PDB file of C-alpha atoms in Angstrom:
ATOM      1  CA  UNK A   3     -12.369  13.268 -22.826  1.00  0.00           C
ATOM      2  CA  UNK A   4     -11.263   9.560 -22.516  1.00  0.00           C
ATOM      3  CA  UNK A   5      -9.083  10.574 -19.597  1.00  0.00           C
ATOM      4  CA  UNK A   6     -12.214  11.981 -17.547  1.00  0.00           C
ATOM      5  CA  UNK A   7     -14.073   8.981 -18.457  1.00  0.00           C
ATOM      6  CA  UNK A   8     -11.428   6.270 -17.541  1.00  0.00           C
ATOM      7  CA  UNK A   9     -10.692   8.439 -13.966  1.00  0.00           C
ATOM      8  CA  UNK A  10     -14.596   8.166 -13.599  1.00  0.00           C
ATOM      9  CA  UNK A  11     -14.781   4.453 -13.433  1.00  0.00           C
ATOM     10  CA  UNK A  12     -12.432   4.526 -10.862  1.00  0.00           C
ATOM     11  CA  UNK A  13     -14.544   6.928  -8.789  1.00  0.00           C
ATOM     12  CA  UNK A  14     -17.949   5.489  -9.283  1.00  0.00           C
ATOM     13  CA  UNK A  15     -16.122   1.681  -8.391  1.00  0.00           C
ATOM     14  CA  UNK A  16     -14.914   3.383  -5.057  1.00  0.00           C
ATOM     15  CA  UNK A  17     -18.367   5.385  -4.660  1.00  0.00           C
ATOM     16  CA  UNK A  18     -19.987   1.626  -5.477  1.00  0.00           C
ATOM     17  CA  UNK A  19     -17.793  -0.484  -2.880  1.00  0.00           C
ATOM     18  CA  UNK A  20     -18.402   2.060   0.023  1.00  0.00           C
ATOM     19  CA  UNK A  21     -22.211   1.645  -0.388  1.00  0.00           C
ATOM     20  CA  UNK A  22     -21.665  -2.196  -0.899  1.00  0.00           C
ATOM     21  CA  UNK A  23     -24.206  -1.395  -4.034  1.00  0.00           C
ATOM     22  CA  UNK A  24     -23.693  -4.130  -6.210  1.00  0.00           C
ATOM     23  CA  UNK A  25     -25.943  -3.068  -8.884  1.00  0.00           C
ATOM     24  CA  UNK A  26     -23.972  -0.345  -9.431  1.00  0.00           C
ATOM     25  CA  UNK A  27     -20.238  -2.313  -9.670  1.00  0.00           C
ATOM     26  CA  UNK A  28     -21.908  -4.912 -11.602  1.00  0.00           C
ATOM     27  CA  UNK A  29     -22.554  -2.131 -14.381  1.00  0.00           C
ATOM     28  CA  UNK A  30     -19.255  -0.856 -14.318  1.00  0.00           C
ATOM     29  CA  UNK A  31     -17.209  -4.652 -14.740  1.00  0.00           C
ATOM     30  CA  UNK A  32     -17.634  -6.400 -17.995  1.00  0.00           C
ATOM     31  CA  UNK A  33     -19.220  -9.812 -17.763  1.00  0.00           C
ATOM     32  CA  UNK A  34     -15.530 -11.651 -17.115  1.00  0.00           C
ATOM     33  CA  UNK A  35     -13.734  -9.159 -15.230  1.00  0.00           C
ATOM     34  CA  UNK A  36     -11.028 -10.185 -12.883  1.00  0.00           C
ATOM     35  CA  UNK A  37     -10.133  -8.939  -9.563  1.00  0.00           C
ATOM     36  CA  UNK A  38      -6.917  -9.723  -8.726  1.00  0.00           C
ATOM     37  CA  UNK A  39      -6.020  -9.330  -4.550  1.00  0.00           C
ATOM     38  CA  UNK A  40      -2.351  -8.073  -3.268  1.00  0.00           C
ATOM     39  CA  UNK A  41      -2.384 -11.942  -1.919  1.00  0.00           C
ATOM     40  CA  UNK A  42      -2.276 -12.957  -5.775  1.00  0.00           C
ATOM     41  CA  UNK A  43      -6.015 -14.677  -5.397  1.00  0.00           C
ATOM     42  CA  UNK A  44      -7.976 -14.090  -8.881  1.00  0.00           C
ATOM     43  CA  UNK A  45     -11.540 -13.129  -7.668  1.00  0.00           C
ATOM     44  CA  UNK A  46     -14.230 -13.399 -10.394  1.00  0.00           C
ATOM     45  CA  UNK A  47     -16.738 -10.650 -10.909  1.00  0.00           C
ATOM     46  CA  UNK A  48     -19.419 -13.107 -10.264  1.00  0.00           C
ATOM     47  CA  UNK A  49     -17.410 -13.964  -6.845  1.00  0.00           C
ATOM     48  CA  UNK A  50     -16.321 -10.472  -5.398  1.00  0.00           C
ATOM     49  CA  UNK A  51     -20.072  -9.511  -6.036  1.00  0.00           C
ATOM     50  CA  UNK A  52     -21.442 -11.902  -3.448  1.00  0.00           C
ATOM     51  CA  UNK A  53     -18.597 -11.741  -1.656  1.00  0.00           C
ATOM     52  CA  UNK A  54     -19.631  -7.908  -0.941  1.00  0.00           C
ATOM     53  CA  UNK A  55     -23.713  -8.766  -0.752  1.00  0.00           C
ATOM     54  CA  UNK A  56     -22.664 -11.249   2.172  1.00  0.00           C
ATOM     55  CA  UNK A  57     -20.638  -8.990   3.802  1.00  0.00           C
ATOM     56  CA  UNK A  58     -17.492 -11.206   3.494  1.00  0.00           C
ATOM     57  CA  UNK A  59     -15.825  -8.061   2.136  1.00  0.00           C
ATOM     58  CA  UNK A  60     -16.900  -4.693   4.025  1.00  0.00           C
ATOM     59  CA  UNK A  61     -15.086  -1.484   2.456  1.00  0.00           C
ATOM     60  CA  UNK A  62     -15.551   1.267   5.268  1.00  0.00           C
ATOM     61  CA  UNK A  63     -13.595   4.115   3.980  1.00  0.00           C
ATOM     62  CA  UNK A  64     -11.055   4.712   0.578  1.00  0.00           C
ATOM     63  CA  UNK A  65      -8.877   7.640   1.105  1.00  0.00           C
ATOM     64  CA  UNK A  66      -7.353   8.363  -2.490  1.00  0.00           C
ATOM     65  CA  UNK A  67      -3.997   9.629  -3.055  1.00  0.00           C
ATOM     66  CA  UNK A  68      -3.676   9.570  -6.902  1.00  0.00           C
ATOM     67  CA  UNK A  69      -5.056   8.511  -9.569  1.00  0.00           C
ATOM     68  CA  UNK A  70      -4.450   8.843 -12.822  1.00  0.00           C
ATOM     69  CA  UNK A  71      -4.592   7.484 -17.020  1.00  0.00           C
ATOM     70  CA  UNK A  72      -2.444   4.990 -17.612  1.00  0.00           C
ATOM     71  CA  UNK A  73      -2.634   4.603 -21.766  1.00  0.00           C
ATOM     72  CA  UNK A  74      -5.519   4.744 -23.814  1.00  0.00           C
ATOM     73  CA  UNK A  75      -7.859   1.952 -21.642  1.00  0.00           C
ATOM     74  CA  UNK A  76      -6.026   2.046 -17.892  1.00  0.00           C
ATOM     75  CA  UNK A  77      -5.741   3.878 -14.445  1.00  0.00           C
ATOM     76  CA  UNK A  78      -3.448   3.698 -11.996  1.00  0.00           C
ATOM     77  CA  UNK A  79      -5.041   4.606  -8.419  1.00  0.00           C
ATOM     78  CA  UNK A  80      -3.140   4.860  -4.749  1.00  0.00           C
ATOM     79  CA  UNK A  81      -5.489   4.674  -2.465  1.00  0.00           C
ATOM     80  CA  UNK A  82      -5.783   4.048   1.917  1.00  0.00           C
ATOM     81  CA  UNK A  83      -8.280   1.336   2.446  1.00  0.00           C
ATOM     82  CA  UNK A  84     -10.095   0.685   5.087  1.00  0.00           C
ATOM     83  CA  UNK A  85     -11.934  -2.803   5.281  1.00  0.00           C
ATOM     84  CA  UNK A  86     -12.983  -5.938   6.791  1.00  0.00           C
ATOM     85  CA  UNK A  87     -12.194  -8.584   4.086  1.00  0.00           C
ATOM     86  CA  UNK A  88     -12.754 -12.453   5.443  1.00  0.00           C
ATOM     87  CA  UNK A  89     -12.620 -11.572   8.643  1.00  0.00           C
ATOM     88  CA  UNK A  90      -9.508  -9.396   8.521  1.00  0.00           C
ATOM     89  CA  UNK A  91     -10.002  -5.626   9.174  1.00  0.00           C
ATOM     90  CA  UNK A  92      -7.403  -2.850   8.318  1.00  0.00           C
ATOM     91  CA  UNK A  93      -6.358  -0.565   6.537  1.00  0.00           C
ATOM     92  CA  UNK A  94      -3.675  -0.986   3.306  1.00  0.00           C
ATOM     93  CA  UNK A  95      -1.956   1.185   0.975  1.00  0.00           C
ATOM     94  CA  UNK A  96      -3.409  -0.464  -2.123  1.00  0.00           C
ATOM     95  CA  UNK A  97      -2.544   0.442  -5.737  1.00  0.00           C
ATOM     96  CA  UNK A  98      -5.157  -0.977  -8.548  1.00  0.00           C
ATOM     97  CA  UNK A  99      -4.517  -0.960 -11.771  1.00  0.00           C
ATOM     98  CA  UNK A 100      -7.340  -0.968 -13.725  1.00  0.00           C
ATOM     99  CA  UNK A 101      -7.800  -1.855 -17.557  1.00  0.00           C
ATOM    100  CA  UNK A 102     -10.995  -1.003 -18.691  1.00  0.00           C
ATOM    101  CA  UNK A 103     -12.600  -1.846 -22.334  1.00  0.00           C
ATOM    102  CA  UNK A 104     -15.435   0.108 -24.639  1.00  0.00           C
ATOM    103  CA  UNK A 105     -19.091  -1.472 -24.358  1.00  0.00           C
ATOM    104  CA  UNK A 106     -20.897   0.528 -26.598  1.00  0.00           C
ATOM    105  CA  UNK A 107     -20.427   3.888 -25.755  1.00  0.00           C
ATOM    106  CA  UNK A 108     -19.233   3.296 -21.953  1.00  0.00           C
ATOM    107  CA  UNK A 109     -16.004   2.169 -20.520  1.00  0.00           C
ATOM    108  CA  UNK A 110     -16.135  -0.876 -18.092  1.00  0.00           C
ATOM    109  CA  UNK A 111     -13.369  -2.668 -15.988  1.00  0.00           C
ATOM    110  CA  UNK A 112     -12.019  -5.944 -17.936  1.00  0.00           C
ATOM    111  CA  UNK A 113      -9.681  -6.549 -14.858  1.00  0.00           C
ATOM    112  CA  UNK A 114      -8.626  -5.199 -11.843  1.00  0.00           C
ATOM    113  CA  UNK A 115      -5.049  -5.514 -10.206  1.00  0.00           C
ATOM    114  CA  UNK A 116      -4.410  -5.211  -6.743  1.00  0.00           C
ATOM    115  CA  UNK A 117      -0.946  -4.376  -4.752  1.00  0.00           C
ATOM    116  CA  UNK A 118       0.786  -2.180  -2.186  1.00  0.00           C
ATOM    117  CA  UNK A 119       2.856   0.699  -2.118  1.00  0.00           C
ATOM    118  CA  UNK A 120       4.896   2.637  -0.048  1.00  0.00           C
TER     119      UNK A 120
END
């Protein structure tokens, strides 16, 4: 069941960043979660948030190759995506590695890792 529940993050965050619905990702990211870009910037939760609300960061489509449990708390998800972020638009093979920790009774990101792949 944990494996369903940790994959499920990772499709409601992708579901969440198409829509630009920041409600949504800010109830899936504990209060100091970390985004961390394939440029090696750290990106507070607080940060990425407005970052999306302003449009700075525009995802326009996330084509997903794999994804799957990495341990007890983590995923692992390849991914195509498509997006306009500071001004840049393209489209990356990005890998996130996610690590996500229990509130209550629901799993939320803690951090966020991005990178390429080939």
């Amino acid at each position: 069941m944990v494996a369903v529940e940790i994959v499920d993050v990772y499709t409601r965050l992708c579901e969440a960043m198409l829509s630009a619905d920041v409600k949504v990702l800010d109830s899936l990211m504990a209060d100091g979660a970390v985004l961390t870009h394939m440029t090696g910037y750290e990106q507070s939760k607080a940060e990425w948030l407005e970052h999306i609300q302003s449009g700075k960061m525009v995802y326009h489509g996330i084509d997903t190759q794999a994804v799957e449990q990495e341990g007890e708390d983590s995923f692992i998800a390849r991914s195509y995506t498509e997006a306009t972020i500071w001004g840049a638009h393209g489209t990356w093979p990005l890998q996130l590695s996610g690590r996500c920790e229990r509130v209550g009774d629901t799993w939320v990101l803690a951090n966020i890792v991005a990178s390429t792949w080939q």
